[in-house]
XYZ file of C-alpha atoms in Angstrom:
683
model
C 77.486 217.613 -13.019
C 79.580 219.953 -14.441
C 83.225 220.131 -15.172
C 85.743 223.334 -14.648
C 87.297 224.857 -17.669
C 90.641 225.043 -16.953
C 92.532 224.237 -19.941
C 93.461 226.612 -22.772
C 94.392 224.812 -26.253
C 97.148 226.433 -28.578
C 96.633 225.312 -31.948
C 100.366 223.128 -33.014
C 98.858 221.227 -36.185
C 98.650 221.516 -40.141
C 99.122 224.932 -40.863
C 100.692 226.830 -37.474
C 104.272 227.906 -37.299
C 106.370 227.188 -34.378
C 107.373 230.587 -33.841
C 103.788 231.655 -33.531
C 102.684 228.824 -30.987
C 105.950 229.860 -28.781
C 104.910 233.207 -28.454
C 100.921 232.279 -27.802
C 102.090 229.675 -25.436
C 104.635 231.988 -24.161
C 102.520 235.078 -23.542
C 99.059 232.895 -22.370
C 101.225 231.341 -19.800
C 101.747 234.282 -18.224
C 99.014 236.030 -18.574
C 96.237 233.226 -17.197
C 98.522 230.677 -14.756
C 97.180 229.781 -12.492
C 93.537 229.562 -13.212
C 95.038 227.714 -16.713
C 97.073 225.446 -18.097
C 98.315 227.013 -21.459
C 99.003 223.093 -23.830
C 99.624 222.763 -27.819
C 97.330 220.262 -29.409
C 97.161 218.951 -32.684
C 94.245 218.287 -35.486
C 94.190 214.630 -34.447
C 93.428 215.925 -30.893
C 90.666 218.450 -31.799
C 89.075 215.353 -34.338
C 89.491 212.827 -32.093
C 89.528 213.909 -28.670
C 87.377 214.407 -25.497
C 88.700 218.129 -25.232
C 85.452 220.309 -25.342
C 84.140 219.613 -21.646
C 87.733 220.751 -19.769
C 89.007 223.805 -22.521
C 87.951 227.421 -21.655
C 89.223 228.436 -25.040
C 91.107 226.974 -28.433
C 94.063 229.427 -29.702
C 94.438 229.519 -33.254
C 98.192 230.897 -33.844
C 99.702 232.773 -36.534
C 100.382 230.464 -39.849
C 98.711 229.999 -43.368
C 94.904 229.772 -42.926
C 94.815 227.274 -45.844
C 97.121 224.713 -43.829
C 93.890 225.118 -40.930
C 91.463 224.215 -44.100
C 93.274 221.163 -45.074
C 93.246 219.466 -41.317
C 90.445 220.530 -39.462
C 87.297 221.390 -42.378
C 84.772 219.142 -41.722
C 84.588 217.311 -38.576
C 87.689 219.302 -37.092
C 85.237 222.572 -37.716
C 82.219 221.073 -36.259
C 83.298 220.488 -33.554
C 85.126 223.439 -32.816
C 82.024 225.616 -33.728
C 79.880 223.243 -31.406
C 82.005 224.253 -28.223
C 81.541 227.902 -29.078
C 78.089 227.857 -29.336
C 77.951 225.946 -26.292
C 80.093 228.382 -24.042
C 83.572 227.843 -25.099
C 85.983 230.312 -26.259
C 87.901 231.204 -30.017
C 90.878 233.494 -30.045
C 92.355 233.574 -33.875
C 95.513 235.676 -33.998
C 96.527 236.904 -37.752
C 95.619 233.010 -39.483
C 93.218 232.219 -37.340
C 91.348 235.532 -37.662
C 91.221 234.481 -41.345
C 90.278 231.680 -40.180
C 87.879 232.821 -38.076
C 85.796 235.179 -40.530
C 83.145 233.770 -42.807
C 85.734 234.523 -45.832
C 89.261 234.832 -46.864
C 91.031 237.295 -48.907
C 94.291 237.561 -49.160
C 96.176 238.940 -51.580
C 93.232 238.976 -54.140
C 95.047 239.089 -57.683
C 98.636 237.772 -56.834
C 99.418 234.557 -58.449
C 101.909 233.504 -55.784
C 99.776 234.548 -53.161
C 96.219 234.628 -53.696
C 94.435 232.844 -50.758
C 90.337 233.304 -51.380
C 87.367 231.288 -50.364
C 84.674 230.802 -47.840
C 85.728 229.267 -44.356
C 83.101 227.087 -41.780
C 83.808 228.739 -38.871
C 81.948 231.960 -39.240
C 82.875 233.482 -36.209
C 82.438 236.725 -37.642
C 79.848 237.224 -40.381
C 82.152 239.000 -42.845
C 85.246 239.353 -44.700
C 88.638 239.342 -43.458
C 90.938 240.863 -46.165
C 94.896 241.291 -46.197
C 97.083 242.214 -46.936
C 96.192 245.384 -44.653
C 99.776 246.124 -45.317
C 102.171 245.112 -48.733
C 105.228 243.853 -48.536
C 104.852 239.774 -46.887
C 106.899 236.688 -47.620
C 106.229 233.736 -45.484
C 108.477 232.790 -42.717
C 110.439 236.070 -43.128
C 110.227 239.720 -41.391
C 110.487 241.425 -44.732
C 107.055 242.728 -44.039
C 107.084 243.293 -40.123
C 106.180 246.315 -38.828
C 104.647 247.706 -35.950
C 101.200 248.492 -36.852
C 99.964 251.490 -34.769
C 96.345 250.707 -32.862
C 93.962 252.905 -31.564
C 91.665 251.033 -29.261
C 87.275 251.667 -28.721
C 87.560 251.858 -24.637
C 83.704 251.559 -24.975
C 83.953 248.229 -25.833
C 86.938 247.353 -23.363
C 85.627 248.632 -19.843
C 87.724 246.653 -17.564
C 91.641 247.003 -16.330
C 93.898 249.853 -17.626
C 93.400 250.429 -21.066
C 95.781 252.638 -23.633
C 93.870 255.041 -26.111
C 96.572 253.904 -28.979
C 99.874 251.384 -29.231
C 101.761 249.552 -31.629
C 101.648 245.751 -31.548
C 103.725 243.188 -34.108
C 102.153 242.745 -37.703
C 103.144 240.186 -40.568
C 100.450 239.188 -42.821
C 97.420 239.806 -40.893
C 94.337 241.484 -42.656
C 91.405 243.909 -41.777
C 88.271 243.107 -40.717
C 85.734 244.410 -43.453
C 82.695 246.304 -42.845
C 82.802 245.398 -38.743
C 80.627 247.827 -37.331
C 78.008 247.228 -39.652
C 77.524 243.694 -38.222
C 76.939 245.611 -34.466
C 73.222 243.871 -34.616
C 75.358 240.497 -35.065
C 76.920 240.615 -31.890
C 80.367 242.320 -33.696
C 81.983 245.003 -31.355
C 85.652 246.645 -32.928
C 87.857 246.985 -30.294
C 90.539 248.231 -32.052
C 91.025 249.896 -35.389
C 94.417 250.661 -37.544
C 95.319 254.555 -37.839
C 97.568 253.962 -40.709
C 96.814 253.646 -44.656
C 95.876 250.169 -45.424
C 97.137 248.472 -48.882
C 93.366 246.715 -48.858
C 89.783 248.338 -48.780
C 88.440 247.976 -45.637
C 84.685 249.319 -46.139
C 83.667 251.411 -43.004
C 86.200 251.389 -40.601
C 89.558 249.552 -40.808
C 88.808 247.108 -38.065
C 92.006 245.172 -36.771
C 91.015 243.451 -33.216
C 86.758 242.471 -33.137
C 85.222 240.483 -30.682
C 82.438 238.080 -31.885
C 79.432 236.893 -29.847
C 78.365 232.847 -30.642
C 75.890 231.754 -28.838
C 76.970 231.140 -25.264
C 80.533 231.793 -26.056
C 82.920 234.425 -27.942
C 85.284 234.738 -30.285
C 88.397 237.031 -30.162
C 89.970 237.542 -34.191
C 92.733 239.793 -34.490
C 95.048 240.920 -37.674
C 97.961 242.060 -35.985
C 99.744 240.325 -33.152
C 99.401 241.435 -29.560
C 100.326 238.134 -27.903
C 104.116 238.723 -29.927
C 107.015 239.913 -27.130
C 109.769 242.006 -28.243
C 112.014 240.193 -26.082
C 111.080 236.866 -28.148
C 111.481 238.388 -31.591
C 115.075 238.047 -33.414
C 116.845 241.195 -33.916
C 119.337 239.040 -36.686
C 116.750 238.398 -38.573
C 117.386 238.820 -42.292
C 115.259 242.168 -42.673
C 116.652 245.598 -42.396
C 114.176 247.623 -40.939
C 113.633 244.845 -38.457
C 115.587 246.334 -35.583
C 113.387 249.608 -35.219
C 110.469 247.294 -35.701
C 111.567 246.292 -32.819
C 112.524 248.997 -30.563
C 109.396 250.228 -31.568
C 107.255 247.552 -29.860
C 110.131 247.349 -26.850
C 108.663 250.620 -25.953
C 104.881 249.825 -26.118
C 105.013 246.429 -24.063
C 103.128 247.407 -21.199
C 99.973 249.045 -23.289
C 100.227 246.000 -25.435
C 99.732 243.786 -22.787
C 97.707 245.897 -21.189
C 95.466 245.950 -23.972
C 95.576 241.806 -24.192
C 94.888 241.582 -21.003
C 91.389 243.312 -21.041
C 90.422 241.368 -24.879
C 90.633 238.292 -22.647
C 89.109 239.717 -19.771
C 86.510 241.099 -21.769
C 85.909 237.230 -22.818
C 85.509 235.831 -19.490
C 88.780 234.922 -19.266
C 90.187 234.788 -15.058
C 93.305 237.257 -16.470
C 96.436 237.354 -13.322
C 96.718 241.359 -13.264
C 100.689 240.843 -12.275
C 102.977 240.814 -14.667
C 104.919 237.643 -14.475
C 108.435 237.402 -15.622
C 109.620 233.996 -17.003
C 109.878 232.138 -13.987
C 113.712 230.922 -13.032
C 114.843 227.562 -12.177
C 116.323 227.223 -8.777
C 118.379 225.185 -7.442
C 117.776 221.838 -6.554
C 118.146 220.492 -2.690
C 119.356 216.568 -2.244
C 119.290 215.652 0.961
C 118.354 212.257 3.644
C 116.133 211.515 6.646
C 120.138 210.854 7.501
C 122.112 213.589 5.810
C 125.271 211.329 6.128
C 122.950 208.906 3.889
C 123.382 211.640 1.654
C 126.927 210.724 0.179
C 126.043 207.607 -0.472
C 123.324 208.372 -2.719
C 125.994 210.383 -4.408
C 128.636 207.603 -4.393
C 126.095 205.497 -5.930
C 125.535 207.737 -9.000
C 129.775 208.336 -9.381
C 129.814 206.240 -12.354
C 127.535 208.548 -14.182
C 128.912 211.741 -12.730
C 131.874 213.716 -14.728
C 134.646 216.237 -13.985
C 135.175 219.294 -15.870
C 137.087 222.354 -14.421
C 137.662 220.445 -10.778
C 133.807 220.913 -10.424
C 131.366 217.739 -11.003
C 128.279 217.242 -13.320
C 125.850 214.880 -14.622
C 125.138 214.795 -18.349
C 122.083 212.618 -19.262
C 119.688 212.628 -22.216
C 117.577 215.361 -20.839
C 119.344 217.846 -18.003
C 122.879 218.321 -17.192
C 123.157 218.411 -13.256
C 126.257 220.524 -11.460
C 126.850 219.101 -7.899
C 127.988 220.815 -5.215
C 128.678 220.515 -1.570
C 126.056 222.420 0.606
C 128.458 223.082 3.332
C 131.228 223.888 1.060
C 129.399 226.271 -1.124
C 127.481 228.222 2.066
C 131.239 229.044 3.466
C 132.971 229.882 0.467
C 130.274 231.577 -2.043
C 128.810 233.571 0.889
C 130.285 236.473 0.034
C 129.418 235.764 -3.686
C 125.948 235.480 -2.298
C 125.842 238.433 -0.524
C 126.588 241.011 -3.486
C 124.336 239.599 -6.091
C 127.930 237.085 -8.007
C 126.878 233.897 -6.450
C 124.646 233.305 -9.272
C 126.049 230.670 -12.438
C 125.873 231.732 -15.934
C 123.266 230.206 -16.394
C 121.400 231.658 -13.291
C 121.784 234.833 -14.517
C 120.651 234.310 -18.004
C 117.325 233.289 -16.603
C 116.989 236.769 -14.424
C 115.956 239.779 -15.075
C 113.493 240.310 -18.193
C 113.445 237.227 -20.271
C 111.988 235.649 -23.177
C 111.459 232.282 -23.770
C 113.743 230.260 -22.106
C 114.492 226.586 -23.052
C 114.344 225.434 -19.929
C 116.124 221.865 -21.009
C 119.270 223.187 -21.709
C 119.578 225.138 -18.409
C 122.421 223.303 -16.491
C 120.755 222.090 -12.980
C 122.514 223.237 -9.948
C 122.495 220.494 -7.362
C 123.256 221.424 -3.177
C 124.559 218.139 -1.794
C 123.584 218.077 1.644
C 125.664 215.442 3.557
C 125.697 216.843 7.079
C 122.590 219.013 7.726
C 119.558 219.522 6.213
C 118.825 223.228 4.202
C 117.963 225.869 6.322
C 114.382 227.761 6.036
C 116.045 230.479 4.463
C 117.610 228.262 1.570
C 114.206 226.773 0.933
C 111.679 229.010 2.565
C 108.636 227.298 0.727
C 109.707 223.881 2.301
C 110.822 222.950 5.760
C 112.599 220.087 5.611
C 113.119 219.343 8.813
C 109.018 218.891 9.239
C 109.220 216.261 6.282
C 111.254 214.076 8.077
C 110.230 214.193 10.935
C 107.116 213.454 9.877
C 108.066 210.483 7.863
C 109.547 209.270 10.692
C 106.533 209.377 13.074
C 104.073 207.664 10.451
C 106.840 205.154 9.395
C 106.971 204.397 13.599
C 103.141 203.686 13.357
C 103.895 201.550 9.930
C 103.922 197.416 10.414
C 106.796 197.535 7.890
C 110.824 197.769 9.196
C 112.084 198.693 5.712
C 111.639 202.350 5.417
C 113.254 203.690 1.887
C 109.975 205.156 0.555
C 111.245 208.740 1.486
C 114.624 208.110 2.355
C 116.385 210.457 -0.002
C 114.488 213.976 -1.424
C 115.340 216.189 -4.250
C 113.598 219.233 -3.575
C 113.444 222.659 -5.987
C 111.304 225.848 -5.503
C 111.000 226.200 -9.532
C 111.468 223.123 -11.412
C 110.943 222.148 -15.168
C 108.856 218.868 -14.066
C 109.545 216.457 -11.203
C 108.238 213.738 -13.200
C 110.762 215.357 -16.909
C 113.551 215.171 -13.875
C 113.664 211.591 -13.176
C 112.073 209.859 -15.698
C 113.848 211.906 -19.156
C 117.428 211.381 -17.690
C 117.571 207.464 -18.149
C 121.517 207.105 -16.687
C 120.351 208.723 -13.467
C 117.102 206.848 -13.260
C 119.077 203.719 -13.377
C 120.929 203.947 -10.023
C 117.730 205.528 -8.286
C 116.686 203.576 -5.497
C 112.403 202.637 -4.862
C 111.357 205.568 -2.584
C 113.650 208.289 -4.255
C 111.413 211.217 -4.343
C 111.528 214.592 -6.413
C 108.734 217.661 -4.908
C 109.147 221.181 -5.799
C 106.770 224.204 -4.961
C 105.995 225.061 -8.511
C 106.405 223.668 -11.888
C 106.699 225.314 -15.160
C 106.108 222.484 -17.126
C 104.451 220.079 -15.640
C 103.032 216.829 -17.293
C 99.791 215.169 -17.430
C 98.518 212.058 -18.802
C 98.449 212.270 -22.598
C 98.121 215.827 -23.850
C 97.084 216.691 -20.860
C 99.328 219.610 -19.006
C 99.158 220.199 -14.564
C 98.407 223.201 -13.607
C 101.295 223.362 -10.948
C 100.898 227.183 -9.087
C 102.033 227.036 -5.416
C 100.049 225.273 -2.874
C 100.033 222.146 -4.829
C 101.204 219.033 -3.922
C 103.829 217.976 -6.690
C 106.037 215.153 -6.288
C 107.646 212.138 -8.435
C 108.859 208.840 -7.280
C 110.790 206.338 -7.807
C 109.480 202.664 -8.146
C 111.942 199.543 -9.302
C 109.336 196.583 -9.737
C 110.924 193.385 -11.156
C 109.617 191.796 -13.981
C 109.633 188.173 -12.097
C 106.709 189.612 -10.349
C 104.417 190.224 -12.464
C 102.583 187.185 -12.967
C 100.807 188.104 -9.094
C 101.714 191.900 -9.673
C 101.719 193.905 -12.750
C 102.985 196.763 -12.731
C 100.316 198.140 -14.422
C 98.575 198.453 -10.744
C 101.114 201.103 -9.889
C 98.444 204.056 -11.317
C 95.538 202.257 -8.557
C 98.391 201.906 -6.084
C 99.164 205.090 -5.983
C 95.273 206.925 -6.454
C 94.181 204.854 -2.805
C 97.775 206.449 -1.624
C 96.388 209.556 -1.939
C 92.684 209.088 -0.771
C 94.078 206.874 2.385
C 96.934 209.144 3.214
C 94.962 212.181 3.018
C 92.183 210.933 5.258
C 94.514 209.482 7.442
C 96.532 212.506 7.560
C 95.196 213.009 11.553
C 92.251 211.878 13.032
C 89.439 213.997 11.850
C 90.359 213.909 8.241
C 88.112 211.047 6.872
C 85.504 213.054 6.501
C 87.138 214.818 3.623
C 84.718 214.327 0.522
C 87.864 212.858 -1.973
C 87.114 210.611 -4.480
C 89.223 208.561 -7.034
C 88.204 208.172 -11.143
C 89.228 205.182 -13.144
C 92.054 205.410 -13.800
C 93.563 207.904 -12.355
C 92.256 211.160 -11.470
C 91.314 212.760 -7.860
C 88.347 214.455 -7.799
C 86.745 216.184 -4.548
C 83.287 217.415 -3.814
C 82.836 221.595 -4.814
C 82.346 223.166 -2.264
C 81.479 226.519 -3.606
C 78.575 224.497 -5.057
C 75.596 223.335 -3.473
C 75.048 219.963 -1.253
C 72.491 218.001 -3.840
C 73.036 216.844 -6.493
C 76.797 216.710 -5.406
C 79.560 218.060 -8.116
C 82.689 216.840 -8.203
C 85.361 218.407 -9.599
C 89.217 217.211 -10.392
C 92.233 218.205 -7.655
C 94.542 216.458 -8.527
C 96.504 213.546 -10.873
C 98.464 210.732 -11.731
C 100.777 210.035 -14.321
C 103.229 206.665 -14.348
C 106.023 206.121 -16.461
C 107.866 202.802 -16.744
C 111.114 201.437 -18.513
C 112.104 198.375 -18.805
C 115.891 197.403 -17.574
C 117.487 194.682 -16.795
C 114.549 192.429 -15.922
C 113.095 195.014 -14.041
C 110.623 198.363 -14.471
C 112.098 201.446 -13.684
C 109.021 203.417 -13.112
C 108.404 207.034 -12.060
C 105.031 207.602 -10.429
C 104.063 211.019 -11.388
C 101.093 212.700 -7.876
C 99.758 216.833 -8.301
C 97.310 217.578 -5.630
C 95.964 221.059 -5.004
C 96.587 221.308 -0.912
C 96.123 224.961 -0.435
C 96.070 226.060 -3.303
C 91.759 227.940 -4.082
C 93.133 227.840 -8.321
C 91.961 226.197 -10.967
C 89.579 223.763 -9.001
C 89.251 223.870 -5.422
C 91.858 222.583 -2.626
C 91.996 220.253 0.467
C 92.024 222.908 2.581
C 89.109 224.309 0.984
C 87.561 221.451 1.878
C 88.436 221.610 4.932
C 86.681 224.788 5.875
C 83.723 223.880 4.088
C 83.559 220.832 6.414
C 84.190 223.491 9.406
C 81.212 225.446 8.166
C 78.590 222.449 7.728
C 79.547 220.707 10.437
C 79.828 221.241 14.547
C 83.104 219.415 15.092
C 85.862 221.434 15.966
C 87.942 222.967 12.995
C 90.867 220.903 11.951
C 93.948 222.682 10.988
C 95.337 223.109 7.556
C 97.397 220.484 6.223
C 100.706 221.523 5.289
C 102.703 219.943 1.743
C 105.487 218.513 3.753
C 103.527 216.464 6.498
C 100.947 215.320 3.122
C 103.628 213.953 1.745
C 105.580 212.144 4.413
C 102.224 210.357 5.042
C 101.276 209.419 1.093
C 104.874 208.462 0.543
C 104.376 206.099 3.667
C 101.203 204.962 3.052
C 102.293 204.535 -0.661
C 105.009 201.922 0.107
C 102.674 199.782 2.604
C 100.385 199.030 -0.078
C 103.157 198.674 -2.746
C 104.341 196.298 -0.054
C 101.143 194.118 0.487
C 101.009 194.281 -3.629
C 104.157 192.963 -4.044
C 102.835 189.867 -1.671
C 99.900 189.265 -2.758
C 98.472 190.778 -5.859
C 95.705 193.158 -6.450
C 93.655 190.792 -4.109
C 90.171 191.110 -2.770
C 91.661 194.204 0.216
C 92.349 195.920 -2.605
C 89.558 195.466 -4.742
C 86.998 196.384 -1.649
C 88.839 199.625 -0.797
C 89.429 200.933 -3.722
C 85.265 200.610 -4.401
C 85.115 201.830 -1.207
C 86.690 205.244 -2.869
C 85.873 205.865 -6.562
C 83.222 207.295 -7.909
C 81.939 204.524 -10.545
C 79.862 202.326 -9.124
C 76.877 201.355 -11.119
C 77.684 204.647 -13.569
C 75.789 203.820 -16.718
C 78.028 204.768 -19.167
C 78.391 205.218 -23.570
C 81.344 202.792 -24.633
C 82.205 204.945 -28.163
C 85.211 202.403 -28.428
C 82.109 199.861 -28.844
C 79.737 201.595 -31.253
C 78.427 203.595 -28.873
C 77.100 200.567 -26.674
C 75.371 202.024 -23.370
C 76.929 199.649 -20.349
C 76.942 199.970 -16.751
C 80.037 199.986 -14.596
C 80.780 196.376 -13.127
C 83.932 197.026 -11.432
C 87.663 196.895 -12.504
C 89.288 193.122 -13.307
C 91.847 191.555 -10.717
C 94.661 190.540 -13.263
C 95.261 193.869 -15.590
C 93.093 196.395 -13.758
C 90.855 196.834 -17.103
C 87.350 198.634 -16.657
C 84.405 196.751 -16.585
C 81.550 197.878 -17.941
C 77.764 195.456 -18.981
C 75.878 195.976 -22.283
C 72.389 197.398 -21.371
C 69.293 196.546 -23.073
C 65.556 196.729 -22.695
C 64.277 199.069 -20.471
C 68.530 199.134 -19.033
C 68.258 195.613 -18.054
C 72.043 193.378 -17.953
C 72.353 191.480 -21.001
C 75.164 189.292 -19.707
C 77.692 190.679 -22.303
C 80.704 192.281 -20.372
C 83.196 194.480 -22.050
C 86.538 194.725 -20.465
C 88.398 197.951 -21.545
C 92.383 199.354 -21.020
C 93.054 202.295 -19.619
C 96.004 203.216 -21.738
C 93.520 202.428 -24.436
C 90.304 204.816 -23.202
C 89.746 208.379 -21.757
C 86.997 208.603 -19.008
C 84.905 211.777 -19.833
C 83.271 211.220 -16.145
C 80.989 214.372 -16.667
C 79.564 213.027 -19.648
C 79.508 209.339 -18.763
C 81.484 208.626 -22.207
C 84.377 206.309 -22.142
C 86.306 207.468 -25.255
C 88.907 205.654 -27.461
C 92.071 207.565 -26.468
C 94.435 208.810 -28.815
C-alpha cells in the first residue's frame, strides 16, 4: 500500500524571503493545479512532521542559503536527502540552487558578502559559484536583470520549448563545469549567454537537472518562477522598469521552459496557462426563499450602511449584501455591457498577479424571493439541492430540519471554512446547520499545515454546529470529527439503493479513504479522497464549531473520486450500472445524515451504537503500528475510547503478543501515517 504524492511543499523558514515564497506559490499553483496542493512549510515541519510519504516535491526558494544551513543542517537535510533518494523531487531556485550543490562559493573575497563552504545535500556534485552577474544587494532590485538563457532542446523533449528566453535574475550562481558531470546524472537544461562575473569552468550552466537515486533535483541560478506582473516597478532601482518590460515580453517562453523542466522531473503539469482565479459572487438562499430574509434580519446588528449599501465588516472579510431581485433588474443592462462588476471584481479580472483574496470585498446576493437560476449559478443547481434535502428529510425520524435549511454558495471562494470560522461576528449569529459550499476553493484548509486540493468536481462545504457546554459530560465536542466522518461514509452508502458496496473507509481521526480503482484488488490499496477539519470557539456557554468537509466526487484528480469507484464497481460486477453521484444530492444526503447522527449523539453520547458503526467503516482494526510518542513501541490498535475519543493501542511484547499495557492517544496531538503504520507526534 503506497501513498499518492500530491503535496508540493515550498520552504518558508529561516533564510527564505516572503517575496520568493509568494512567487513560488503563485506560479506553481497555476502550473500544477489541480493534481497537486502547493503549500508553504517551515523548517520545524521538515524536521519533525511526517511529510515525505505524501510529498511530490520540496521547493527551496530564493533567499539566503546560509539561513537554510542554520535551520536544516543535520536532521533536516538527512530527511531531505532520504526523501529524494527514495523517489522524491527537489527544486532549488537561486539560493535553493546554491544549497542543493556540493559547495557554495558566493562573492569570494568580499568581506561583507562572502559565503563559502561545503553543503550537505550535494545533489549537484560540483560548485555553484556566484555572483553570475555583479551588483547584487540584499533585499533590493539594484542587481536585478533580465538574464538571457539558451535552452538545450536535447535535454528537454516535451512541450513547447523555446530556443532562447529571458528570466528574472538577482544574485544567483552558475554551476561550474556542469557538463563534466554528465556521467554522474547531471544534464544542463539552460546556459547563460552573456559574459559572467565569475569563472564558470567549462560552459555557463544556469539550470541543471540532477538524477539522485530514485529521485531528481532541478537547480537554477536565475528565477524562472518569477512572473513579471508580480514585480514592483516602483522599486528603488533605476533600471528596474526596463527589466520588467523585458521580462514581460518573454513571459510565455519563460513559462514554457518552466513547464518543460517540471515535466522532465515527472510532475503532471497543467498545460493551460491558468489566470489567477477571480472570486465569484456568493448566493444566500433558504429552503423557503422567504426564510432568507429572516437570516439577514438576524444579522442586522452587525450590518453597517455605507453610501446606501449594506456591509458586514468582520475580522477576516468584508461582505457587501445585495438584494438579488433588485440587482437583477437595475443591473441587467450594465451586466450585458460588462459594466456590472464592482471595483474589486474588476481588479481580479484580466491578467493578474498575486491577489490578496482576503482584501477583496465579497458580494453576497440575497435571494429572498426565488432561488438562483441556472444562469446565475451554472455549476450548482439550487432547486436540485433543496428538493433532495426535502426528500431525505421526509425519510428522517427528526422533525426539526435545520441542517442545510440556509445555504451560502459561491462558484469560486477562498475557503468555506475561512468564510465562516474566521469571521467571528458572523459566526456568533448563525444557526446550527447553516452551510457554506463552493465549486472551487483557492485556499482550501486542511488539518495542521495541510492544504486540501480543491478542483472542480470536489464536494466542499462547511457547516455550523452550536454545541452547548453543558453537553460535555455525556457528549464531548471532540466527537464532532468522528460524527462528520460517519456522516460522509453513511451518506455515500445511503445515497440511493445500490450504493452500499462503494469501498469507502475512515482513517483515524478525520480522513476518508477509498479502494484505489486503478490498482489490483489484491492486496487492497487505499487512497485519500476526503478530509475533515473542525475548528471550535468557546462563546457564551457553548462551542461554536465549523465542520469543514472536502470530498472528491466527480473529479479524477488528484487521487480518485466517488464516480470513478462507481465505474470500477460496474466493470467488476454484473450489477446494473448506478447513476453518477451529483454534488447537490450528495450534499443533501450528508447533511441529513449528519443531522440525525448529531441528534442521537446529543441524547446519549458516543454510545455502542456509534462505536459499532465507526468500527464497521474504519481501516485500523487490529492494525500493528509504531508509537513514536512512546519511544518506538510496537502496538496493536484496539479502538477509540467512548469518553474522549482517544485512540487505544495495546503494547506488543514477545512474539507479537499483547502485554496488557494500553496507550491512549489524543487526535490533536498525534498524526497517523496509515501507510507506514506509524503514529507520530503532531507538531
